[in-house]
XYZ file of N, CA, C and O in Angstrom:
792
model
N -20.208 -8.849 -3.323
C -19.005 -9.270 -2.568
C -19.112 -10.752 -2.258
O -20.085 -11.229 -1.655
N -18.146 -11.576 -2.643
C -18.179 -12.954 -2.440
C -17.729 -13.397 -1.059
O -17.095 -12.572 -0.297
N -18.197 -14.595 -0.553
C -17.816 -14.961 0.818
C -16.309 -15.146 0.927
O -15.705 -14.753 1.937
N -15.619 -15.609 -0.128
C -14.203 -15.763 -0.033
C -13.468 -14.463 0.126
O -12.534 -14.291 0.903
N -13.859 -13.430 -0.641
C -13.243 -12.124 -0.547
C -13.543 -11.543 0.891
O -12.620 -10.925 1.434
N -14.732 -11.777 1.409
C -15.040 -11.298 2.778
C -14.055 -11.915 3.759
O -13.499 -11.222 4.543
N -13.851 -13.171 3.652
C -12.968 -13.875 4.597
C -11.509 -13.420 4.452
O -10.816 -13.287 5.422
N -11.086 -13.151 3.210
C -9.684 -12.710 2.974
C -9.451 -11.407 3.665
O -8.477 -11.178 4.428
N -10.437 -10.462 3.468
C -10.282 -9.121 3.999
C -10.306 -9.203 5.542
O -9.573 -8.495 6.271
N -11.249 -10.027 6.141
C -11.387 -10.126 7.522
C -10.152 -10.753 8.143
O -9.690 -10.320 9.232
N -9.482 -11.705 7.464
C -8.242 -12.311 7.969
C -7.140 -11.248 7.913
O -6.432 -11.193 8.920
N -7.085 -10.424 6.977
C -6.108 -9.328 6.881
C -6.244 -8.373 8.039
O -5.353 -7.985 8.720
N -7.551 -8.037 8.315
C -7.835 -7.128 9.408
C -7.483 -7.694 10.745
O -6.942 -7.066 11.635
N -7.807 -8.997 10.935
C -7.463 -9.706 12.214
C -5.977 -9.732 12.445
O -5.542 -9.522 13.562
N -5.195 -10.161 11.418
C -3.781 -10.220 11.631
C -3.169 -8.922 12.011
O -2.390 -8.803 12.915
N -3.553 -7.860 11.213
C -3.025 -6.575 11.518
C -3.451 -6.049 12.876
O -2.604 -5.416 13.591
N -4.706 -6.321 13.253
C -5.148 -5.837 14.581
C -4.401 -6.516 15.681
O -4.027 -5.850 16.655
N -4.219 -7.766 15.551
C -3.481 -8.531 16.598
C -1.965 -8.227 16.713
O -1.408 -8.421 17.803
N -1.359 -7.769 15.629
C 0.053 -7.457 15.592
C 0.355 -6.021 15.954
O 1.421 -5.776 16.541
N -0.532 -5.160 15.698
C -0.209 -3.738 15.819
C 0.034 -3.350 17.378
O 0.934 -2.536 17.602
N -0.670 -3.961 18.265
C -0.528 -3.578 19.655
C 0.833 -4.021 20.251
O 1.527 -3.267 20.884
N 1.225 -5.302 20.063
C 2.543 -5.756 20.591
C 3.689 -5.079 19.931
O 4.688 -4.766 20.601
N 3.561 -4.740 18.642
C 4.622 -4.008 17.938
C 4.766 -2.586 18.555
O 5.853 -2.071 18.772
N 3.588 -1.957 18.770
C 3.638 -0.695 19.393
C 4.199 -0.671 20.821
O 4.905 0.188 21.215
N 3.907 -1.754 21.555
C 4.468 -1.840 22.904
C 5.968 -2.083 22.908
O 6.706 -1.541 23.725
N 6.505 -2.773 21.974
C 7.934 -3.009 21.784
C 8.543 -1.709 21.471
O 9.607 -1.326 22.003
N 7.925 -0.956 20.570
C 8.425 0.450 20.255
C 8.519 1.318 21.429
O 9.557 2.071 21.677
N 7.474 1.296 22.269
C 7.405 2.110 23.521
C 8.536 1.663 24.509
O 9.225 2.499 25.080
N 8.797 0.404 24.570
C 9.807 -0.125 25.429
C 11.168 0.306 25.018
O 12.002 0.714 25.865
N 11.415 0.252 23.747
C 12.736 0.665 23.189
C 12.953 2.122 23.427
O 13.963 2.631 23.810
N 11.866 2.977 23.259
C 11.928 4.380 23.474
C 12.264 4.702 24.960
O 13.169 5.556 25.222
N 11.674 4.025 25.883
C 11.962 4.172 27.275
C 13.414 3.792 27.542
O 14.104 4.492 28.362
N 13.902 2.767 26.988
C 15.318 2.315 27.193
C 16.275 3.361 26.730
O 17.310 3.665 27.397
N 15.922 3.987 25.627
C 16.789 4.907 24.967
C 16.797 6.263 25.817
O 17.765 6.927 25.998
N 15.567 6.563 26.364
C 15.464 7.759 27.170
C 16.221 7.576 28.479
O 16.772 8.570 29.039
N 16.159 6.419 29.019
C 16.861 6.138 30.275
C 18.334 6.360 30.164
O 19.056 6.693 31.122
N 18.890 6.064 28.941
C 20.344 6.307 28.725
C 21.172 5.208 29.071
O 22.388 5.168 28.845
N 20.645 4.093 29.735
C 21.497 2.991 30.140
C 21.903 2.158 28.971
O 22.929 1.453 29.035
N 21.050 2.125 27.943
C 21.384 1.337 26.748
C 21.402 2.238 25.542
O 20.390 2.799 25.222
N 22.546 2.329 24.857
C 22.721 3.207 23.649
C 23.524 2.400 22.689
O 24.054 1.437 22.955
N 23.646 3.017 21.499
C 24.534 2.394 20.478
C 23.803 2.049 19.258
O 22.523 2.252 19.144
N 24.478 1.605 18.250
C 23.943 1.219 16.938
C 22.863 0.115 17.035
O 21.958 0.057 16.191
N 23.060 -0.761 18.055
C 22.125 -1.865 18.125
C 20.734 -1.354 18.527
O 19.769 -1.835 17.941
N 20.597 -0.406 19.423
C 19.360 0.121 19.816
C 18.704 0.942 18.730
O 17.537 0.877 18.507
N 19.605 1.659 17.965
C 19.077 2.396 16.781
C 18.463 1.479 15.721
O 17.373 1.762 15.286
N 19.157 0.327 15.535
C 18.668 -0.651 14.545
C 17.389 -1.193 15.011
O 16.365 -1.340 14.157
N 17.225 -1.567 16.318
C 16.007 -2.109 16.785
C 14.885 -1.123 16.679
O 13.797 -1.413 16.275
N 15.161 0.143 17.029
C 14.181 1.226 17.004
C 13.685 1.381 15.594
O 12.466 1.498 15.352
N 14.587 1.480 14.692
C 14.170 1.683 13.203
C 13.378 0.462 12.725
O 12.418 0.705 11.952
N 13.812 -0.734 13.105
C 13.089 -1.942 12.665
C 11.628 -1.983 13.211
O 10.730 -2.330 12.465
N 11.450 -1.553 14.426
C 10.130 -1.578 15.073
C 9.272 -0.534 14.358
O 8.112 -0.771 14.043
N 9.880 0.649 14.090
C 9.089 1.674 13.368
C 8.697 1.284 11.977
O 7.492 1.535 11.586
N 9.524 0.589 11.282
C 9.276 0.082 9.908
C 8.255 -0.890 9.997
O 7.246 -0.940 9.172
N 8.292 -1.830 10.964
C 7.230 -2.911 11.093
C 5.870 -2.324 11.389
O 4.885 -2.726 10.853
N 5.834 -1.341 12.286
C 4.610 -0.634 12.580
C 4.008 -0.006 11.425
O 2.744 -0.087 11.186
N 4.875 0.709 10.574
C 4.417 1.373 9.419
C 3.782 0.435 8.435
O 2.718 0.628 7.809
N 4.480 -0.784 8.181
C 3.957 -1.730 7.295
C 2.584 -2.327 7.665
O 1.712 -2.531 6.854
N 2.450 -2.604 8.947
C 1.209 -3.106 9.531
C 0.123 -2.053 9.261
O -1.009 -2.414 8.925
N 0.394 -0.779 9.611
C -0.669 0.190 9.375
C -1.051 0.263 7.906
O -2.229 0.453 7.544
N -0.057 0.181 7.016
C -0.374 0.203 5.546
C -1.135 -0.960 5.134
O -2.129 -0.906 4.428
N -0.718 -2.153 5.670
C -1.359 -3.414 5.259
C -2.821 -3.433 5.795
O -3.744 -4.096 5.237
N -3.072 -2.788 6.883
C -4.424 -2.754 7.496
C -5.401 -2.127 6.591
O -6.531 -2.569 6.469
N -4.960 -1.061 5.857
C -5.814 -0.406 4.879
C -5.837 -1.217 3.564
O -6.979 -1.516 3.023
N -4.664 -1.703 3.139
C -4.633 -2.374 1.811
C -5.333 -3.760 1.854
O -5.974 -4.090 0.883
N -5.152 -4.505 2.883
C -5.649 -5.868 2.939
C -6.859 -6.059 3.853
O -7.456 -7.148 3.850
N -7.176 -5.095 4.745
C -8.232 -5.230 5.684
C -9.590 -5.092 5.169
O -9.773 -4.579 3.986
N -10.593 -5.424 5.911
C -11.983 -5.155 5.549
C -12.364 -3.707 5.616
O -11.815 -2.966 6.520
N -13.225 -3.309 4.754
C -13.720 -1.922 4.788
C -15.201 -1.926 4.280
O -15.551 -2.743 3.483
N -15.900 -1.035 4.774
C -17.326 -0.851 4.396
C -17.442 0.385 3.542
O -16.628 1.271 3.576
N -18.568 0.553 2.823
C -18.768 1.680 2.015
C -18.914 3.011 2.839
O -18.590 4.094 2.346
N -19.200 2.873 4.083
C -19.457 4.078 4.986
C -18.104 4.477 5.557
O -18.023 5.671 6.068
N -17.167 3.681 5.682
C -15.854 4.017 6.364
C -15.083 5.182 5.604
O -15.018 5.087 4.415
N -14.551 6.054 6.391
C -13.789 7.204 5.780
C -12.365 7.184 6.428
O -12.162 6.585 7.424
N -11.459 7.788 5.736
C -10.114 7.928 6.201
C -9.576 9.365 5.891
O -9.865 9.732 4.724
N -8.967 9.984 6.781
C -8.505 11.422 6.514
C -7.133 11.460 5.900
O -6.286 10.619 6.065
N -6.924 12.578 5.247
C -5.570 12.824 4.574
C -4.436 12.787 5.638
O -3.364 12.267 5.374
N -4.596 13.399 6.789
C -3.441 13.332 7.777
C -3.078 11.918 8.179
O -1.842 11.668 8.282
N -4.066 11.052 8.358
C -3.731 9.646 8.638
C -3.004 8.994 7.436
O -2.041 8.252 7.662
N -3.487 9.216 6.257
C -2.769 8.657 5.005
C -1.375 9.173 4.961
O -0.467 8.394 4.738
N -1.150 10.419 5.134
C 0.187 10.977 5.023
C 1.121 10.466 6.122
O 2.263 10.193 5.871
N 0.517 10.270 7.313
C 1.330 9.668 8.414
C 1.760 8.237 8.072
O 2.964 7.838 8.211
N 0.847 7.450 7.533
C 1.175 6.081 7.180
C 2.292 6.047 6.066
O 3.295 5.364 6.192
N 2.016 6.842 5.034
C 3.014 6.832 3.857
C 4.337 7.409 4.283
O 5.350 6.953 3.846
N 4.295 8.388 5.134
C 5.547 9.048 5.604
C 6.384 8.036 6.426
O 7.620 7.938 6.202
N 5.747 7.312 7.300
C 6.461 6.329 8.104
C 6.885 5.185 7.238
O 8.011 4.596 7.429
N 6.100 4.831 6.281
C 6.418 3.643 5.440
C 7.686 3.921 4.569
O 8.468 3.044 4.302
N 7.865 5.158 4.099
C 8.963 5.460 3.145
C 10.122 6.106 3.819
O 11.144 6.301 3.103
N 10.017 6.334 5.067
C 11.205 7.028 5.806
C 12.469 6.237 5.622
O 12.553 5.038 6.057
N 13.510 6.904 5.093
C 14.800 6.201 4.972
C 14.846 5.219 3.859
O 15.931 4.654 3.623
N 13.858 5.120 3.041
C 13.840 4.180 1.961
C 14.177 4.791 0.579
O 14.339 6.026 0.485
N 14.219 3.964 -0.477
C 14.534 4.429 -1.748
C 13.279 4.881 -2.534
O 13.356 5.429 -3.645
N 12.115 4.578 -1.975
C 10.899 4.920 -2.680
C 10.165 6.032 -1.957
O 10.053 6.028 -0.730
N 9.757 7.072 -2.692
C 9.014 8.199 -2.209
C 7.699 8.254 -2.746
O 7.431 7.882 -3.915
N 6.712 8.653 -1.894
C 5.347 8.651 -2.279
C 4.754 10.009 -2.047
O 4.723 10.503 -0.846
N 4.220 10.690 -3.070
C 3.575 11.955 -2.933
C 2.053 11.771 -3.071
O 1.640 11.241 -4.075
N 1.263 12.181 -2.093
C -0.151 11.976 -2.119
C -0.881 13.317 -2.250
O -0.699 14.168 -1.391
N -1.631 13.419 -3.278
C -2.449 14.634 -3.568
C -3.878 14.239 -3.567
O -4.232 13.220 -4.286
N -4.761 14.896 -2.885
C -6.143 14.567 -2.868
C -6.909 15.217 -1.841
O -6.367 16.051 -0.978
N -8.258 14.961 -1.790
C -9.097 15.599 -0.711
C -8.648 15.201 0.767
O -7.958 14.332 0.908
N -9.236 15.952 1.695
C -8.861 15.773 3.038
C -9.724 14.590 3.683
O -9.213 14.032 4.633
N -10.759 14.206 3.018
C -11.554 13.052 3.555
C -11.930 12.170 2.372
O -12.382 12.631 1.402
N -11.621 10.805 2.562
C -11.820 9.898 1.427
C -12.533 8.689 1.948
O -12.439 8.248 3.157
N -13.114 7.963 0.937
C -13.621 6.640 1.147
C -12.570 5.680 1.486
O -11.505 5.572 0.677
N -12.587 4.959 2.503
C -11.542 3.930 2.883
C -11.427 2.890 1.836
O -10.304 2.433 1.557
N -12.496 2.527 1.176
C -12.457 1.567 0.058
C -11.632 2.077 -1.124
O -10.856 1.300 -1.733
N -11.812 3.341 -1.417
C -11.020 3.874 -2.494
C -9.570 3.967 -2.177
O -8.733 3.582 -2.996
N -9.216 4.288 -0.944
C -7.878 4.348 -0.500
C -7.261 2.892 -0.505
O -6.152 2.719 -0.825
N -8.087 1.902 -0.096
C -7.648 0.510 -0.108
C -7.144 0.133 -1.457
O -6.003 -0.429 -1.661
N -7.961 0.496 -2.528
C -7.603 0.172 -3.912
C -6.266 0.893 -4.312
O -5.323 0.372 -4.955
N -6.161 2.286 -3.886
C -4.975 2.999 -4.219
C -3.730 2.364 -3.521
O -2.665 2.247 -4.157
N -3.897 1.881 -2.271
C -2.823 1.259 -1.577
C -2.362 -0.079 -2.198
O -1.174 -0.343 -2.342
N -3.303 -0.825 -2.730
C -3.066 -2.055 -3.461
C -2.221 -1.731 -4.684
O -1.227 -2.454 -4.989
N -2.586 -0.678 -5.374
C -1.860 -0.322 -6.593
C -0.485 0.236 -6.271
O 0.461 0.106 -7.005
N -0.353 0.866 -5.117
C 0.975 1.321 -4.714
C 1.898 0.157 -4.491
O 3.116 0.130 -4.920
N 1.290 -0.971 -3.916
C 2.115 -2.181 -3.805
C 2.538 -2.752 -5.118
O 3.667 -3.253 -5.217
N 1.658 -2.675 -6.171
C 2.013 -3.131 -7.471
C 3.130 -2.318 -8.090
O 4.080 -2.841 -8.646
N 3.059 -0.960 -7.894
C 4.130 -0.126 -8.368
C 5.422 -0.378 -7.612
O 6.501 -0.388 -8.194
N 5.350 -0.558 -6.356
C 6.506 -0.829 -5.452
C 7.219 -2.105 -6.032
O 8.457 -2.165 -6.013
N 6.462 -3.133 -6.431
C 7.046 -4.424 -6.982
C 7.830 -4.009 -8.258
O 8.943 -4.610 -8.403
N 7.320 -3.190 -9.063
C 7.977 -2.847 -10.328
C 9.207 -1.931 -10.114
O 10.084 -1.819 -10.866
N 9.119 -1.166 -8.912
C 10.198 -0.197 -8.683
C 11.140 -0.617 -7.623
O 11.322 0.083 -6.639
N 11.596 -1.792 -7.827
C 12.438 -2.435 -6.719
C 13.730 -1.666 -6.440
O 14.316 -1.831 -5.361
N 14.107 -0.763 -7.363
C 15.428 -0.070 -7.103
C 15.093 1.354 -6.653
O 16.063 2.194 -6.534
N 13.830 1.617 -6.359
C 13.538 2.954 -5.859
C 12.836 3.814 -6.928
O 12.769 3.429 -8.128
N 12.428 4.980 -6.519
C 11.741 5.911 -7.456
C 10.756 6.800 -6.752
O 10.741 6.897 -5.474
N 9.852 7.325 -7.439
C 8.867 8.270 -6.924
C 7.421 7.834 -7.462
O 7.297 7.610 -8.633
N 6.455 7.801 -6.558
C 5.152 7.464 -6.886
C 4.309 8.745 -6.506
O 4.435 9.325 -5.428
N 3.481 9.219 -7.486
C 2.552 10.340 -7.210
C 1.137 9.843 -7.296
O 0.767 9.144 -8.269
N 0.358 10.124 -6.300
C -1.050 9.656 -6.284
C -1.928 10.925 -6.263
O -1.768 11.837 -5.434
N -2.823 11.000 -7.207
C -3.709 12.144 -7.385
C -5.117 11.686 -7.521
O -5.432 10.644 -8.067
N -6.049 12.469 -6.930
C -7.534 12.133 -7.083
C -8.222 13.460 -7.469
O -8.174 14.399 -6.630
N -8.749 13.524 -8.649
C -9.490 14.662 -9.082
C -10.923 14.277 -9.345
O -11.190 13.329 -10.071
N -11.889 14.899 -8.819
C -13.299 14.547 -8.828
C -13.373 13.052 -8.351
O -13.131 12.746 -7.172
N -13.845 12.145 -9.194
C -13.947 10.765 -8.719
C -12.877 9.835 -9.417
O -12.986 8.649 -9.318
N -11.952 10.428 -10.075
C -10.936 9.704 -10.816
C -9.537 9.686 -10.122
O -9.078 10.798 -9.676
N -8.887 8.587 -10.077
C -7.566 8.425 -9.501
C -6.503 8.230 -10.551
O -6.745 7.599 -11.537
N -5.346 8.789 -10.308
C -4.154 8.536 -11.187
C -2.973 8.308 -10.312
O -2.648 9.101 -9.360
N -2.264 7.189 -10.554
C -1.044 6.856 -9.778
C 0.022 6.777 -10.871
O -0.086 6.058 -11.821
N 1.078 7.533 -10.661
C 2.240 7.556 -11.596
C 3.484 7.178 -10.861
O 3.889 7.841 -9.882
N 4.098 6.109 -11.310
C 5.388 5.651 -10.756
C 6.525 5.943 -11.732
O 6.340 5.572 -12.932
N 7.543 6.577 -11.254
C 8.644 6.984 -12.136
C 9.954 6.500 -11.527
O 10.177 6.667 -10.358
N 10.823 5.838 -12.332
C 12.113 5.396 -11.867
C 13.051 5.196 -12.939
O 12.613 5.073 -14.174
N 14.361 5.381 -12.715
C 15.330 5.232 -13.764
C 15.401 3.787 -14.241
O 15.731 3.544 -15.417
N 15.007 2.791 -13.368
C 15.021 1.424 -13.787
C 13.752 0.722 -13.235
O 13.451 0.769 -12.090
N 13.054 0.100 -14.146
C 11.822 -0.685 -13.735
C 12.109 -2.105 -13.867
O 12.837 -2.586 -14.736
N 11.302 -2.938 -13.129
C 11.394 -4.391 -13.176
C 9.923 -4.853 -13.361
O 9.228 -5.147 -12.388
N 9.541 -4.888 -14.587
C 8.104 -5.201 -14.859
C 7.988 -6.658 -15.407
O 8.535 -7.069 -16.325
N 7.096 -7.328 -14.625
C 6.728 -8.740 -15.044
C 5.483 -8.590 -15.864
O 4.376 -8.376 -15.282
N 5.532 -8.784 -17.122
C 4.402 -8.520 -17.981
C 3.178 -9.391 -17.650
O 2.018 -8.951 -17.715
N 3.402 -10.653 -17.274
C 2.301 -11.507 -16.913
C 1.499 -11.050 -15.681
O 0.324 -11.022 -15.586
N 2.298 -10.482 -14.685
C 1.583 -9.912 -13.450
C 0.724 -8.744 -13.827
O -0.391 -8.633 -13.394
N 1.353 -7.894 -14.682
C 0.599 -6.651 -15.089
C -0.641 -7.019 -15.933
O -1.648 -6.278 -15.870
N -0.577 -8.042 -16.704
C -1.772 -8.449 -17.471
C -2.868 -8.869 -16.619
O -4.027 -8.671 -16.837
N -2.559 -9.483 -15.408
C -3.519 -9.930 -14.457
C -4.407 -8.789 -13.978
O -5.565 -9.002 -13.673
N -3.885 -7.540 -13.964
C -4.661 -6.417 -13.464
C -5.886 -6.151 -14.434
O -6.887 -5.715 -13.949
N -5.771 -6.340 -15.655
C -6.766 -6.122 -16.606
C -7.493 -7.377 -17.111
O -8.580 -7.321 -17.649
N -6.798 -8.544 -16.880
C -7.412 -9.826 -17.328
C -7.331 -10.785 -16.176
O -6.338 -11.563 -16.108
N -8.299 -10.856 -15.329
C -8.290 -11.822 -14.194
C -8.156 -13.238 -14.547
O -7.742 -14.071 -13.734
N -8.459 -13.602 -15.822
C -8.395 -14.931 -16.228
C -6.925 -15.309 -16.638
O -6.666 -16.555 -16.971
N -6.035 -14.403 -16.646
C -4.653 -14.623 -17.099
C -4.046 -15.766 -16.155
O -4.244 -15.725 -15.009
N -3.248 -16.537 -16.820
C -2.609 -17.662 -15.988
C -1.252 -17.137 -15.483
O -0.333 -16.992 -16.242
N -1.244 -16.921 -14.224
C -0.040 -16.340 -13.490
C 0.290 -17.194 -12.295
O -0.672 -17.418 -11.489
N 1.492 -17.517 -12.126
C 1.884 -18.241 -10.868
C 1.931 -17.248 -9.769
O 2.660 -16.251 -9.784
N 1.131 -17.474 -8.719
C 0.975 -16.450 -7.704
C 1.834 -16.882 -6.446
O 2.093 -18.025 -6.188
N 2.315 -15.889 -5.818
C 3.007 -16.071 -4.489
C 2.591 -15.022 -3.536
O 1.938 -14.085 -3.870
N 2.955 -15.222 -2.267
C 2.570 -14.300 -1.221
C 3.066 -12.863 -1.567
O 2.400 -11.897 -1.225
N 4.230 -12.806 -2.038
C 4.930 -11.475 -2.352
C 4.179 -10.719 -3.475
O 4.400 -9.480 -3.628
N 3.313 -11.405 -4.237
C 2.642 -10.821 -5.371
C 1.124 -10.851 -5.265
O 0.489 -10.550 -6.284
N 0.587 -11.160 -4.133
C -0.861 -11.407 -3.939
C -1.578 -10.107 -4.263
O -2.758 -10.186 -4.663
N -0.995 -8.943 -4.067
C -1.771 -7.707 -4.371
C -2.211 -7.584 -5.775
O -3.208 -7.021 -6.096
N -1.425 -8.240 -6.710
C -1.837 -8.183 -8.112
C -3.158 -8.968 -8.340
O -4.011 -8.589 -9.178
N -3.380 -10.028 -7.604
C -4.609 -10.785 -7.764
C -5.738 -10.123 -7.072
O -6.944 -10.393 -7.374
N -5.542 -9.322 -6.015
C -6.571 -8.636 -5.312
C -7.122 -7.420 -5.994
O -8.305 -7.067 -5.776
N -6.285 -6.757 -6.840
C -6.756 -5.533 -7.472
C -7.934 -5.729 -8.400
O -9.011 -5.003 -8.249
N -8.020 -6.809 -9.286
C -9.202 -6.970 -10.146
C -10.447 -7.220 -9.254
O -11.527 -6.721 -9.735
N -10.342 -7.968 -8.263
C -11.510 -8.195 -7.392
C -12.028 -6.866 -6.737
O -13.284 -6.690 -6.754
N -11.147 -6.087 -6.310
C -11.481 -4.811 -5.664
C -12.043 -3.852 -6.763
O -13.034 -3.135 -6.480
N -11.516 -3.869 -7.945
C -12.039 -3.000 -9.040
C -13.524 -3.398 -9.305
O -14.358 -2.531 -9.467
N -13.722 -4.716 -9.460
C -15.087 -5.144 -9.677
C -16.039 -4.755 -8.553
O -17.186 -4.311 -8.846
N -15.574 -4.933 -7.372
C -16.437 -4.559 -6.211
C -16.824 -3.166 -6.215
O -17.977 -2.726 -5.854
N -15.918 -2.265 -6.614
C -16.200 -0.867 -6.591
C -16.791 -0.337 -7.909
O -17.040 0.926 -8.124
N -16.912 -1.277 -8.922
C -17.552 -0.844 -10.141
C -16.585 0.071 -10.992
O -17.032 0.998 -11.679
N -15.310 -0.143 -10.906
C -14.286 0.722 -11.526
C -13.477 -0.142 -12.626
O -13.554 -1.408 -12.553
N -12.840 0.610 -13.430
C -11.995 -0.059 -14.490
C -10.614 0.527 -14.454
O -10.487 1.811 -14.376
N -9.626 -0.316 -14.502
C -8.207 0.218 -14.452
C -7.651 0.297 -15.864
O -7.822 -0.584 -16.737
N -6.904 1.407 -16.093
C -6.167 1.579 -17.300
C -4.714 1.732 -16.868
O -4.345 2.454 -15.989
N -3.834 0.911 -17.544
C -2.412 0.910 -17.180
C -1.575 1.224 -18.413
O -1.756 0.696 -19.493
N -0.702 2.357 -18.310
C 0.145 2.668 -19.388
C 1.587 2.330 -18.850
O 1.998 2.933 -17.828
N 2.311 1.447 -19.486
C 3.616 1.007 -18.945
C 4.699 1.471 -20.003
O 4.657 0.976 -21.162
N 5.614 2.279 -19.523
C 6.728 2.702 -20.394
C 8.002 2.270 -19.714
O 8.016 1.693 -18.659
N 9.162 2.665 -20.314
C 10.453 2.201 -19.778
C 10.803 2.680 -18.450
O 11.282 1.997 -17.641
N 10.408 3.953 -18.145
C 10.784 4.610 -16.927
C 9.526 5.094 -16.167
O 9.687 5.809 -15.166
N 8.300 4.743 -16.629
C 7.116 5.291 -16.000
C 5.929 4.341 -16.198
O 5.821 3.678 -17.273
N 5.138 4.162 -15.137
C 3.910 3.449 -15.138
C 2.782 4.376 -14.721
O 2.967 5.004 -13.632
N 1.729 4.460 -15.489
C 0.588 5.282 -15.165
C -0.629 4.485 -14.968
O -0.930 3.752 -15.909
N -1.311 4.560 -13.808
C -2.474 3.748 -13.581
C -3.663 4.749 -13.268
O -3.517 5.629 -12.489
N -4.762 4.524 -13.883
C -5.914 5.398 -13.681
C -7.120 4.500 -13.498
O -7.294 3.454 -14.083
N -8.009 4.945 -12.531
C -9.227 4.196 -12.312
C -10.325 5.085 -11.839
O -10.022 6.202 -11.438
């Protein structure tokens, strides 16, 4: 593990840790106002939904971008809670199949790949995540895909010259995480389906 990668993951953990408490507090405050009944209407519903979505993204990012050790574990109920909150009311659905207890590092890699699939599935669709024995398969299916060939080449060829942006940083992080875990990614890209195995 390189020093740069350590600092990137620690920065991700720090940002998520510092944001999750105030976002949770705002959510609790909105819930109390709605229970009180003095403030109602579409504005409060919009605020409540926005806070819930922000909280879900922070929880997801904490796993995808945060630091993790080989000993850390994460349970299926927590994963399902994160993914359920993340996709509630959206155009993208995620089906998670796998053991009840998993290495947090493996889930981190799966979450980074979910972000890659989400980028290609900008119009919505369904992602299925499966883990059998020690092998993972993520399948994204959509009627319409938006695939940037250069970005997807980066997943298997870290030396590829790709203009990077904050919105696409997960594509650059996947090869580093694959190397760290001693895994190799296989990507099959079709018109309406992307299958990733590692």
